[in-house]
């Protein structure tokens, strides 16, 4: 008997790409705390590794889940009038070798990474 949850027991890594190519709006999530939310981008990168288009994988962790949750009018994409939480990367966010350099929540910088000192700085409220 598998220790895995019944809803993921027969999953295959290629499923997100297969569903996306079939026209399904795919959302990728983590199963926090089993798979911490910190690994959300890694989950999207793994979907790309198994055949999902990179743009589809980014939608799967941004606008698609926002749509499912009924909050796409406020979050999930960068558009005028929406809440703007923005992450700046030093390269492709789906390449796990790359790093978040700066993060802004509602216009306030809450995280920065200094590549010279290899130190992170968090805003006091986080």
mmCIF file of N, CA and C in Angstrom:
data_model
loop_
_atom_site.group_PDB
_atom_site.id
_atom_site.type_symbol
_atom_site.label_atom_id
_atom_site.label_comp_id
_atom_site.label_asym_id
_atom_site.label_seq_id
_atom_site.Cartn_x
_atom_site.Cartn_y
_atom_site.Cartn_z
ATOM 1 N N UNK A 1 0.836 -1.185 0.000
ATOM 2 C CA UNK A 1 0.000 0.000 0.000
ATOM 3 C C UNK A 1 0.883 1.251 0.000
ATOM 4 N N UNK A 2 0.522 2.200 -0.812
ATOM 5 C CA UNK A 2 1.291 3.433 -0.933
ATOM 6 C C UNK A 2 1.013 4.357 0.248
ATOM 7 N N UNK A 3 2.029 5.096 0.657
ATOM 8 C CA UNK A 3 1.847 6.103 1.696
ATOM 9 C C UNK A 3 1.261 7.383 1.113
ATOM 10 N N UNK A 4 1.249 7.478 -0.185
ATOM 11 C CA UNK A 4 0.781 8.685 -0.850
ATOM 12 C C UNK A 4 -0.721 8.849 -0.678
ATOM 13 N N UNK A 5 -1.144 10.099 -0.778
ATOM 14 C CA UNK A 5 -2.577 10.385 -0.718
ATOM 15 C C UNK A 5 -3.251 9.813 -1.958
ATOM 16 N N UNK A 6 -4.479 9.405 -1.812
ATOM 17 C CA UNK A 6 -5.189 8.756 -2.903
ATOM 18 C C UNK A 6 -5.292 9.650 -4.137
ATOM 19 N N UNK A 7 -5.429 10.970 -3.952
ATOM 20 C CA UNK A 7 -5.595 11.851 -5.103
ATOM 21 C C UNK A 7 -4.328 12.032 -5.935
ATOM 22 N N UNK A 8 -3.181 11.625 -5.426
ATOM 23 C CA UNK A 8 -1.951 11.740 -6.212
ATOM 24 C C UNK A 8 -1.261 10.402 -6.443
ATOM 25 N N UNK A 9 -1.878 9.342 -6.030
ATOM 26 C CA UNK A 9 -1.254 8.018 -6.107
ATOM 27 C C UNK A 9 -0.862 7.642 -7.534
ATOM 28 N N UNK A 10 -1.686 7.948 -8.515
ATOM 29 C CA UNK A 10 -1.408 7.551 -9.892
ATOM 30 C C UNK A 10 -0.955 8.711 -10.771
ATOM 31 N N UNK A 11 -0.493 9.782 -10.172
ATOM 32 C CA UNK A 11 -0.088 10.948 -10.964
ATOM 33 C C UNK A 11 1.163 10.629 -11.769
ATOM 34 N N UNK A 12 1.312 11.363 -12.866
ATOM 35 C CA UNK A 12 2.527 11.264 -13.664
ATOM 36 C C UNK A 12 3.088 12.666 -13.836
ATOM 37 N N UNK A 13 4.401 12.817 -13.855
ATOM 38 C CA UNK A 13 5.001 14.147 -13.961
ATOM 39 C C UNK A 13 4.627 14.901 -15.236
ATOM 40 N N UNK A 14 4.279 14.208 -16.291
ATOM 41 C CA UNK A 14 3.931 14.854 -17.559
ATOM 42 C C UNK A 14 2.494 15.372 -17.581
ATOM 43 N N UNK A 15 1.700 15.069 -16.561
ATOM 44 C CA UNK A 15 0.275 15.423 -16.565
ATOM 45 C C UNK A 15 0.003 16.911 -16.776
ATOM 46 N N UNK A 16 0.720 17.834 -16.121
ATOM 47 C CA UNK A 16 0.411 19.255 -16.359
ATOM 48 C C UNK A 16 0.536 19.651 -17.833
ATOM 49 N N UNK A 17 1.588 19.196 -18.492
ATOM 50 C CA UNK A 17 1.774 19.510 -19.904
ATOM 51 C C UNK A 17 0.714 18.865 -20.785
ATOM 52 N N UNK A 18 0.368 17.628 -20.485
ATOM 53 C CA UNK A 18 -0.663 16.925 -21.248
ATOM 54 C C UNK A 18 -1.996 17.665 -21.126
ATOM 55 N N UNK A 19 -2.353 18.018 -19.911
ATOM 56 C CA UNK A 19 -3.612 18.736 -19.691
ATOM 57 C C UNK A 19 -3.601 20.108 -20.358
ATOM 58 N N UNK A 20 -2.473 20.821 -20.261
ATOM 59 C CA UNK A 20 -2.372 22.136 -20.883
ATOM 60 C C UNK A 20 -2.543 22.037 -22.396
ATOM 61 N N UNK A 21 -1.876 21.084 -23.015
ATOM 62 C CA UNK A 21 -1.991 20.912 -24.468
ATOM 63 C C UNK A 21 -3.405 20.509 -24.880
ATOM 64 N N UNK A 22 -4.156 19.920 -23.953
ATOM 65 C CA UNK A 22 -5.549 19.540 -24.231
ATOM 66 C C UNK A 22 -6.513 20.702 -24.000
ATOM 67 N N UNK A 23 -5.963 21.875 -23.607
ATOM 68 C CA UNK A 23 -6.807 23.048 -23.431
ATOM 69 C C UNK A 23 -7.293 23.286 -22.014
ATOM 70 N N UNK A 24 -6.805 22.515 -21.060
ATOM 71 C CA UNK A 24 -7.199 22.675 -19.662
ATOM 72 C C UNK A 24 -6.367 23.799 -19.038
ATOM 73 N N UNK A 25 -7.007 24.700 -18.308
ATOM 74 C CA UNK A 25 -6.281 25.717 -17.550
ATOM 75 C C UNK A 25 -5.731 25.052 -16.294
ATOM 76 N N UNK A 26 -4.449 24.774 -16.298
ATOM 77 C CA UNK A 26 -3.790 24.035 -15.220
ATOM 78 C C UNK A 26 -3.340 24.995 -14.121
ATOM 79 N N UNK A 27 -3.533 24.589 -12.869
ATOM 80 C CA UNK A 27 -2.983 25.289 -11.717
ATOM 81 C C UNK A 27 -2.033 24.342 -10.999
ATOM 82 N N UNK A 28 -0.861 24.837 -10.672
ATOM 83 C CA UNK A 28 0.123 24.050 -9.937
ATOM 84 C C UNK A 28 0.199 24.617 -8.525
ATOM 85 N N UNK A 29 0.111 23.726 -7.546
ATOM 86 C CA UNK A 29 0.196 24.121 -6.142
ATOM 87 C C UNK A 29 1.199 23.218 -5.442
ATOM 88 N N UNK A 30 1.511 23.550 -4.211
ATOM 89 C CA UNK A 30 2.286 22.638 -3.376
ATOM 90 C C UNK A 30 1.353 22.116 -2.301
ATOM 91 N N UNK A 31 1.800 21.118 -1.608
ATOM 92 C CA UNK A 31 1.008 20.519 -0.539
ATOM 93 C C UNK A 31 1.658 20.889 0.791
ATOM 94 N N UNK A 32 1.694 22.195 1.059
ATOM 95 C CA UNK A 32 2.349 22.704 2.261
ATOM 96 C C UNK A 32 1.686 22.110 3.497
ATOM 97 N N UNK A 33 2.399 21.625 4.480
ATOM 98 C CA UNK A 33 3.837 21.670 4.692
ATOM 99 C C UNK A 33 4.595 20.471 4.137
ATOM 100 N N UNK A 34 3.899 19.501 3.519
ATOM 101 C CA UNK A 34 4.610 18.344 2.961
ATOM 102 C C UNK A 34 5.606 18.809 1.903
ATOM 103 N N UNK A 35 5.138 19.604 0.962
ATOM 104 C CA UNK A 35 6.005 20.274 -0.018
ATOM 105 C C UNK A 35 5.832 21.766 0.251
ATOM 106 N N UNK A 36 6.823 22.408 0.867
ATOM 107 C CA UNK A 36 6.671 23.818 1.247
ATOM 108 C C UNK A 36 6.393 24.733 0.055
ATOM 109 N N UNK A 37 5.670 25.803 0.301
ATOM 110 C CA UNK A 37 5.329 26.783 -0.725
ATOM 111 C C UNK A 37 6.583 27.354 -1.371
ATOM 112 N N UNK A 38 7.707 27.326 -0.660
ATOM 113 C CA UNK A 38 8.974 27.804 -1.221
ATOM 114 C C UNK A 38 9.353 27.041 -2.494
ATOM 115 N N UNK A 39 8.793 25.856 -2.677
ATOM 116 C CA UNK A 39 9.121 25.026 -3.837
ATOM 117 C C UNK A 39 8.087 25.128 -4.954
ATOM 118 N N UNK A 40 7.227 26.138 -4.905
ATOM 119 C CA UNK A 40 6.213 26.302 -5.950
ATOM 120 C C UNK A 40 6.844 26.478 -7.321
ATOM 121 N N UNK A 41 7.836 27.346 -7.427
ATOM 122 C CA UNK A 41 8.489 27.558 -8.722
ATOM 123 C C UNK A 41 9.189 26.276 -9.176
ATOM 124 N N UNK A 42 9.747 25.532 -8.240
ATOM 125 C CA UNK A 42 10.382 24.261 -8.587
ATOM 126 C C UNK A 42 9.357 23.300 -9.185
ATOM 127 N N UNK A 43 8.151 23.281 -8.633
ATOM 128 C CA UNK A 43 7.098 22.419 -9.179
ATOM 129 C C UNK A 43 6.764 22.817 -10.616
ATOM 130 N N UNK A 44 6.721 24.130 -10.883
ATOM 131 C CA UNK A 44 6.473 24.606 -12.250
ATOM 132 C C UNK A 44 7.640 24.216 -13.165
ATOM 133 N N UNK A 45 8.863 24.343 -12.678
ATOM 134 C CA UNK A 45 10.039 23.968 -13.469
ATOM 135 C C UNK A 45 10.019 22.475 -13.798
ATOM 136 N N UNK A 46 9.596 21.662 -12.856
ATOM 137 C CA UNK A 46 9.500 20.217 -13.117
ATOM 138 C C UNK A 46 8.445 19.919 -14.180
ATOM 139 N N UNK A 47 7.361 20.689 -14.185
ATOM 140 C CA UNK A 47 6.344 20.511 -15.223
ATOM 141 C C UNK A 47 6.919 20.848 -16.597
ATOM 142 N N UNK A 48 7.742 21.890 -16.668
ATOM 143 C CA UNK A 48 8.402 22.248 -17.933
ATOM 144 C C UNK A 48 9.370 21.149 -18.346
ATOM 145 N N UNK A 49 10.102 20.630 -17.395
ATOM 146 C CA UNK A 49 11.036 19.528 -17.679
ATOM 147 C C UNK A 49 10.311 18.352 -18.324
ATOM 148 N N UNK A 50 9.059 18.141 -17.924
ATOM 149 C CA UNK A 50 8.273 17.014 -18.431
ATOM 150 C C UNK A 50 7.383 17.385 -19.620
ATOM 151 N N UNK A 51 7.601 18.573 -20.219
ATOM 152 C CA UNK A 51 6.925 18.873 -21.468
ATOM 153 C C UNK A 51 5.956 20.038 -21.490
ATOM 154 N N UNK A 52 5.693 20.657 -20.349
ATOM 155 C CA UNK A 52 4.793 21.810 -20.337
ATOM 156 C C UNK A 52 5.530 23.027 -20.888
ATOM 157 N N UNK A 53 4.844 23.864 -21.643
ATOM 158 C CA UNK A 53 5.445 25.087 -22.156
ATOM 159 C C UNK A 53 5.745 26.033 -20.981
ATOM 160 N N UNK A 54 6.896 26.732 -21.011
ATOM 161 C CA UNK A 54 7.241 27.631 -19.909
ATOM 162 C C UNK A 54 6.183 28.698 -19.624
ATOM 163 N N UNK A 55 5.605 29.296 -20.643
ATOM 164 C CA UNK A 55 4.573 30.322 -20.412
ATOM 165 C C UNK A 55 3.357 29.711 -19.724
ATOM 166 N N UNK A 56 3.022 28.492 -20.089
ATOM 167 C CA UNK A 56 1.892 27.806 -19.445
ATOM 168 C C UNK A 56 2.202 27.506 -17.989
ATOM 169 N N UNK A 57 3.452 27.122 -17.702
ATOM 170 C CA UNK A 57 3.845 26.836 -16.320
ATOM 171 C C UNK A 57 3.767 28.100 -15.467
ATOM 172 N N UNK A 58 4.174 29.232 -16.023
ATOM 173 C CA UNK A 58 4.062 30.487 -15.266
ATOM 174 C C UNK A 58 2.600 30.846 -15.022
ATOM 175 N N UNK A 59 1.747 30.649 -16.023
ATOM 176 C CA UNK A 59 0.306 30.893 -15.812
ATOM 177 C C UNK A 59 -0.248 29.942 -14.753
ATOM 178 N N UNK A 60 0.309 28.728 -14.684
ATOM 179 C CA UNK A 60 -0.173 27.718 -13.740
ATOM 180 C C UNK A 60 0.126 28.075 -12.287
ATOM 181 N N UNK A 61 1.050 29.029 -12.069
ATOM 182 C CA UNK A 61 1.346 29.450 -10.692
ATOM 183 C C UNK A 61 0.971 30.907 -10.459
ATOM 184 N N UNK A 62 0.281 31.525 -11.426
ATOM 185 C CA UNK A 62 -0.096 32.932 -11.278
ATOM 186 C C UNK A 62 -1.588 33.125 -11.579
ATOM 187 N N UNK A 63 -1.916 33.414 -12.802
ATOM 188 C CA UNK A 63 -3.288 33.790 -13.148
ATOM 189 C C UNK A 63 -4.270 32.621 -13.060
ATOM 190 N N UNK A 64 -3.845 31.415 -13.417
ATOM 191 C CA UNK A 64 -4.796 30.288 -13.369
ATOM 192 C C UNK A 64 -5.307 30.015 -11.954
ATOM 193 N N UNK A 65 -4.432 29.895 -10.949
ATOM 194 C CA UNK A 65 -4.970 29.687 -9.598
ATOM 195 C C UNK A 65 -5.790 30.875 -9.103
ATOM 196 N N UNK A 66 -5.387 32.087 -9.492
ATOM 197 C CA UNK A 66 -6.165 33.265 -9.088
ATOM 198 C C UNK A 66 -7.570 33.189 -9.669
ATOM 199 N N UNK A 67 -7.680 32.714 -10.897
ATOM 200 C CA UNK A 67 -8.989 32.565 -11.534
ATOM 201 C C UNK A 67 -9.825 31.520 -10.796
ATOM 202 N N UNK A 68 -9.224 30.385 -10.498
ATOM 203 C CA UNK A 68 -9.936 29.311 -9.781
ATOM 204 C C UNK A 68 -10.432 29.804 -8.427
ATOM 205 N N UNK A 69 -9.631 30.614 -7.762
ATOM 206 C CA UNK A 69 -10.001 31.104 -6.431
ATOM 207 C C UNK A 69 -10.922 32.316 -6.477
ATOM 208 N N UNK A 70 -11.201 32.809 -7.682
ATOM 209 C CA UNK A 70 -12.124 33.931 -7.815
ATOM 210 C C UNK A 70 -11.534 35.279 -7.467
ATOM 211 N N UNK A 71 -10.203 35.401 -7.533
ATOM 212 C CA UNK A 71 -9.564 36.665 -7.182
ATOM 213 C C UNK A 71 -8.732 37.236 -8.336
ATOM 214 N N UNK A 72 -8.952 36.744 -9.549
ATOM 215 C CA UNK A 72 -8.169 37.188 -10.702
ATOM 216 C C UNK A 72 -8.410 38.647 -11.053
ATOM 217 N N UNK A 73 -9.486 39.231 -10.525
ATOM 218 C CA UNK A 73 -9.707 40.661 -10.745
ATOM 219 C C UNK A 73 -8.753 41.507 -9.904
ATOM 220 N N UNK A 74 -8.098 40.877 -8.909
ATOM 221 C CA UNK A 74 -7.190 41.598 -8.000
ATOM 222 C C UNK A 74 -5.739 41.164 -8.120
ATOM 223 N N UNK A 75 -5.516 39.869 -8.389
ATOM 224 C CA UNK A 75 -4.153 39.323 -8.398
ATOM 225 C C UNK A 75 -3.992 38.313 -9.526
ATOM 226 N N UNK A 76 -2.771 37.864 -9.724
ATOM 227 C CA UNK A 76 -2.510 36.799 -10.685
ATOM 228 C C UNK A 76 -1.838 37.255 -11.964
ATOM 229 N N UNK A 77 -1.873 38.548 -12.231
ATOM 230 C CA UNK A 77 -1.196 39.101 -13.410
ATOM 231 C C UNK A 77 -0.899 40.565 -13.141
ATOM 232 N N UNK A 78 0.041 41.090 -13.893
ATOM 233 C CA UNK A 78 0.397 42.501 -13.734
ATOM 234 C C UNK A 78 -0.459 43.329 -14.679
ATOM 235 N N UNK A 79 -1.433 44.014 -14.097
ATOM 236 C CA UNK A 79 -2.336 44.863 -14.857
ATOM 237 C C UNK A 79 -2.680 46.081 -14.013
ATOM 238 N N UNK A 80 -2.940 47.176 -14.691
ATOM 239 C CA UNK A 80 -3.320 48.401 -14.002
ATOM 240 C C UNK A 80 -4.554 48.136 -13.134
ATOM 241 N N UNK A 81 -4.489 48.601 -11.891
ATOM 242 C CA UNK A 81 -5.605 48.457 -10.969
ATOM 243 C C UNK A 81 -5.560 47.203 -10.106
ATOM 244 N N UNK A 82 -4.639 46.276 -10.398
ATOM 245 C CA UNK A 82 -4.519 45.066 -9.582
ATOM 246 C C UNK A 82 -3.485 45.273 -8.477
ATOM 247 N N UNK A 83 -3.608 44.459 -7.412
ATOM 248 C CA UNK A 83 -2.570 44.430 -6.391
ATOM 249 C C UNK A 83 -1.287 43.968 -7.069
ATOM 250 N N UNK A 84 -0.181 44.631 -6.778
ATOM 251 C CA UNK A 84 1.053 44.321 -7.488
ATOM 252 C C UNK A 84 2.116 43.793 -6.542
ATOM 253 N N UNK A 85 2.239 42.499 -6.486
ATOM 254 C CA UNK A 85 3.364 41.868 -5.826
ATOM 255 C C UNK A 85 4.276 41.401 -6.951
ATOM 256 N N UNK A 86 5.523 41.848 -6.932
ATOM 257 C CA UNK A 86 6.439 41.611 -8.044
ATOM 258 C C UNK A 86 7.738 41.011 -7.528
ATOM 259 N N UNK A 87 8.230 40.024 -8.257
ATOM 260 C CA UNK A 87 9.503 39.389 -7.938
ATOM 261 C C UNK A 87 10.445 39.599 -9.119
ATOM 262 N N UNK A 88 11.642 40.104 -8.830
ATOM 263 C CA UNK A 88 12.664 40.283 -9.854
ATOM 264 C C UNK A 88 13.712 39.195 -9.690
ATOM 265 N N UNK A 89 13.987 38.496 -10.773
ATOM 266 C CA UNK A 89 14.938 37.384 -10.774
ATOM 267 C C UNK A 89 16.207 37.782 -11.511
ATOM 268 N N UNK A 90 17.281 37.052 -11.299
ATOM 269 C CA UNK A 90 18.512 37.302 -12.053
ATOM 270 C C UNK A 90 18.531 36.523 -13.369
ATOM 271 N N UNK A 91 17.450 35.857 -13.687
ATOM 272 C CA UNK A 91 17.332 35.091 -14.927
ATOM 273 C C UNK A 91 15.955 34.454 -14.990
ATOM 274 N N UNK A 92 15.834 33.412 -15.768
ATOM 275 C CA UNK A 92 14.579 32.699 -15.949
ATOM 276 C C UNK A 92 14.107 32.133 -14.608
ATOM 277 N N UNK A 93 12.912 32.501 -14.151
ATOM 278 C CA UNK A 93 12.449 31.998 -12.851
ATOM 279 C C UNK A 93 12.230 30.483 -12.826
ATOM 280 N N UNK A 94 12.109 29.864 -13.994
ATOM 281 C CA UNK A 94 11.912 28.420 -14.032
ATOM 282 C C UNK A 94 13.224 27.641 -14.103
ATOM 283 N N UNK A 95 14.331 28.348 -14.034
ATOM 284 C CA UNK A 95 15.651 27.714 -13.969
ATOM 285 C C UNK A 95 16.073 27.760 -12.503
ATOM 286 N N UNK A 96 16.126 26.607 -11.855
ATOM 287 C CA UNK A 96 16.359 26.585 -10.412
ATOM 288 C C UNK A 96 17.743 27.091 -10.011
ATOM 289 N N UNK A 97 18.610 27.337 -10.993
ATOM 290 C CA UNK A 97 19.911 27.927 -10.669
ATOM 291 C C UNK A 97 19.799 29.426 -10.430
ATOM 292 N N UNK A 98 18.689 30.020 -10.839
ATOM 293 C CA UNK A 98 18.517 31.458 -10.694
ATOM 294 C C UNK A 98 17.931 31.807 -9.339
ATOM 295 N N UNK A 99 18.020 33.067 -8.996
ATOM 296 C CA UNK A 99 17.689 33.520 -7.651
ATOM 297 C C UNK A 99 16.803 34.757 -7.705
ATOM 298 N N UNK A 100 15.951 34.869 -6.694
ATOM 299 C CA UNK A 100 15.175 36.089 -6.506
ATOM 300 C C UNK A 100 16.127 37.173 -6.022
ATOM 301 N N UNK A 101 16.102 38.323 -6.705
ATOM 302 C CA UNK A 101 16.945 39.447 -6.291
ATOM 303 C C UNK A 101 16.191 40.442 -5.428
ATOM 304 N N UNK A 102 14.945 40.710 -5.807
ATOM 305 C CA UNK A 102 14.136 41.676 -5.057
ATOM 306 C C UNK A 102 12.678 41.257 -5.125
ATOM 307 N N UNK A 103 11.951 41.516 -4.034
ATOM 308 C CA UNK A 103 10.525 41.231 -3.985
ATOM 309 C C UNK A 103 9.802 42.460 -3.447
ATOM 310 N N UNK A 104 8.716 42.818 -4.133
ATOM 311 C CA UNK A 104 7.897 43.967 -3.738
ATOM 312 C C UNK A 104 6.483 43.483 -3.462
ATOM 313 N N UNK A 105 5.913 43.885 -2.348
ATOM 314 C CA UNK A 105 4.529 43.564 -1.993
ATOM 315 C C UNK A 105 3.794 44.884 -1.850
ATOM 316 N N UNK A 106 2.765 45.057 -2.666
ATOM 317 C CA UNK A 106 1.995 46.312 -2.677
ATOM 318 C C UNK A 106 2.892 47.537 -2.824
ATOM 319 N N UNK A 107 3.935 47.399 -3.628
ATOM 320 C CA UNK A 107 4.827 48.519 -3.908
ATOM 321 C C UNK A 107 5.980 48.683 -2.938
ATOM 322 N N UNK A 108 5.974 47.960 -1.824
ATOM 323 C CA UNK A 108 7.047 48.068 -0.837
ATOM 324 C C UNK A 108 8.044 46.926 -1.017
ATOM 325 N N UNK A 109 9.336 47.272 -1.024
ATOM 326 C CA UNK A 109 10.345 46.226 -1.107
ATOM 327 C C UNK A 109 10.384 45.473 0.219
ATOM 328 N N UNK A 110 10.205 44.142 0.151
ATOM 329 C CA UNK A 110 10.184 43.331 1.369
ATOM 330 C C UNK A 110 11.353 42.352 1.441
ATOM 331 N N UNK A 111 12.067 42.198 0.311
ATOM 332 C CA UNK A 111 13.191 41.262 0.278
ATOM 333 C C UNK A 111 14.190 41.742 -0.761
ATOM 334 N N UNK A 112 15.466 41.606 -0.425
ATOM 335 C CA UNK A 112 16.510 41.854 -1.418
ATOM 336 C C UNK A 112 17.671 40.905 -1.160
ATOM 337 N N UNK A 113 18.348 40.552 -2.236
ATOM 338 C CA UNK A 113 19.499 39.659 -2.170
ATOM 339 C C UNK A 113 20.703 40.418 -2.714
ATOM 340 N N UNK A 114 21.782 40.444 -1.953
ATOM 341 C CA UNK A 114 23.011 41.085 -2.386
ATOM 342 C C UNK A 114 23.946 40.008 -2.920
ATOM 343 N N UNK A 115 24.163 39.968 -4.237
ATOM 344 C CA UNK A 115 25.002 38.909 -4.800
ATOM 345 C C UNK A 115 26.472 39.004 -4.368
ATOM 346 N N UNK A 116 26.918 40.188 -4.003
ATOM 347 C CA UNK A 116 28.314 40.341 -3.577
ATOM 348 C C UNK A 116 28.549 39.715 -2.203
ATOM 349 N N UNK A 117 27.658 39.989 -1.261
ATOM 350 C CA UNK A 117 27.819 39.446 0.091
ATOM 351 C C UNK A 117 27.090 38.116 0.276
ATOM 352 N N UNK A 118 26.236 37.772 -0.710
ATOM 353 C CA UNK A 118 25.406 36.565 -0.645
ATOM 354 C C UNK A 118 24.525 36.578 0.614
ATOM 355 N N UNK A 119 23.980 37.762 0.909
ATOM 356 C CA UNK A 119 23.135 37.960 2.073
ATOM 357 C C UNK A 119 21.749 38.464 1.646
ATOM 358 N N UNK A 120 20.742 37.972 2.345
ATOM 359 C CA UNK A 120 19.373 38.425 2.105
ATOM 360 C C UNK A 120 18.984 39.431 3.172
ATOM 361 N N UNK A 121 18.151 40.382 2.774
ATOM 362 C CA UNK A 121 17.596 41.358 3.707
ATOM 363 C C UNK A 121 16.086 41.325 3.575
ATOM 364 N N UNK A 122 15.400 41.180 4.713
ATOM 365 C CA UNK A 122 13.929 41.158 4.750
ATOM 366 C C UNK A 122 13.440 42.440 5.412
ATOM 367 N N UNK A 123 12.321 42.956 4.933
ATOM 368 C CA UNK A 123 11.691 44.091 5.605
ATOM 369 C C UNK A 123 11.263 43.648 6.991
ATOM 370 N N UNK A 124 11.219 44.562 7.926
ATOM 371 C CA UNK A 124 10.946 44.216 9.318
ATOM 372 C C UNK A 124 9.581 43.570 9.510
ATOM 373 N N UNK A 125 8.604 43.871 8.650
ATOM 374 C CA UNK A 125 7.275 43.285 8.836
ATOM 375 C C UNK A 125 7.183 41.851 8.336
ATOM 376 N N UNK A 126 8.246 41.323 7.752
ATOM 377 C CA UNK A 126 8.239 39.950 7.249
ATOM 378 C C UNK A 126 9.233 39.140 7.991
#
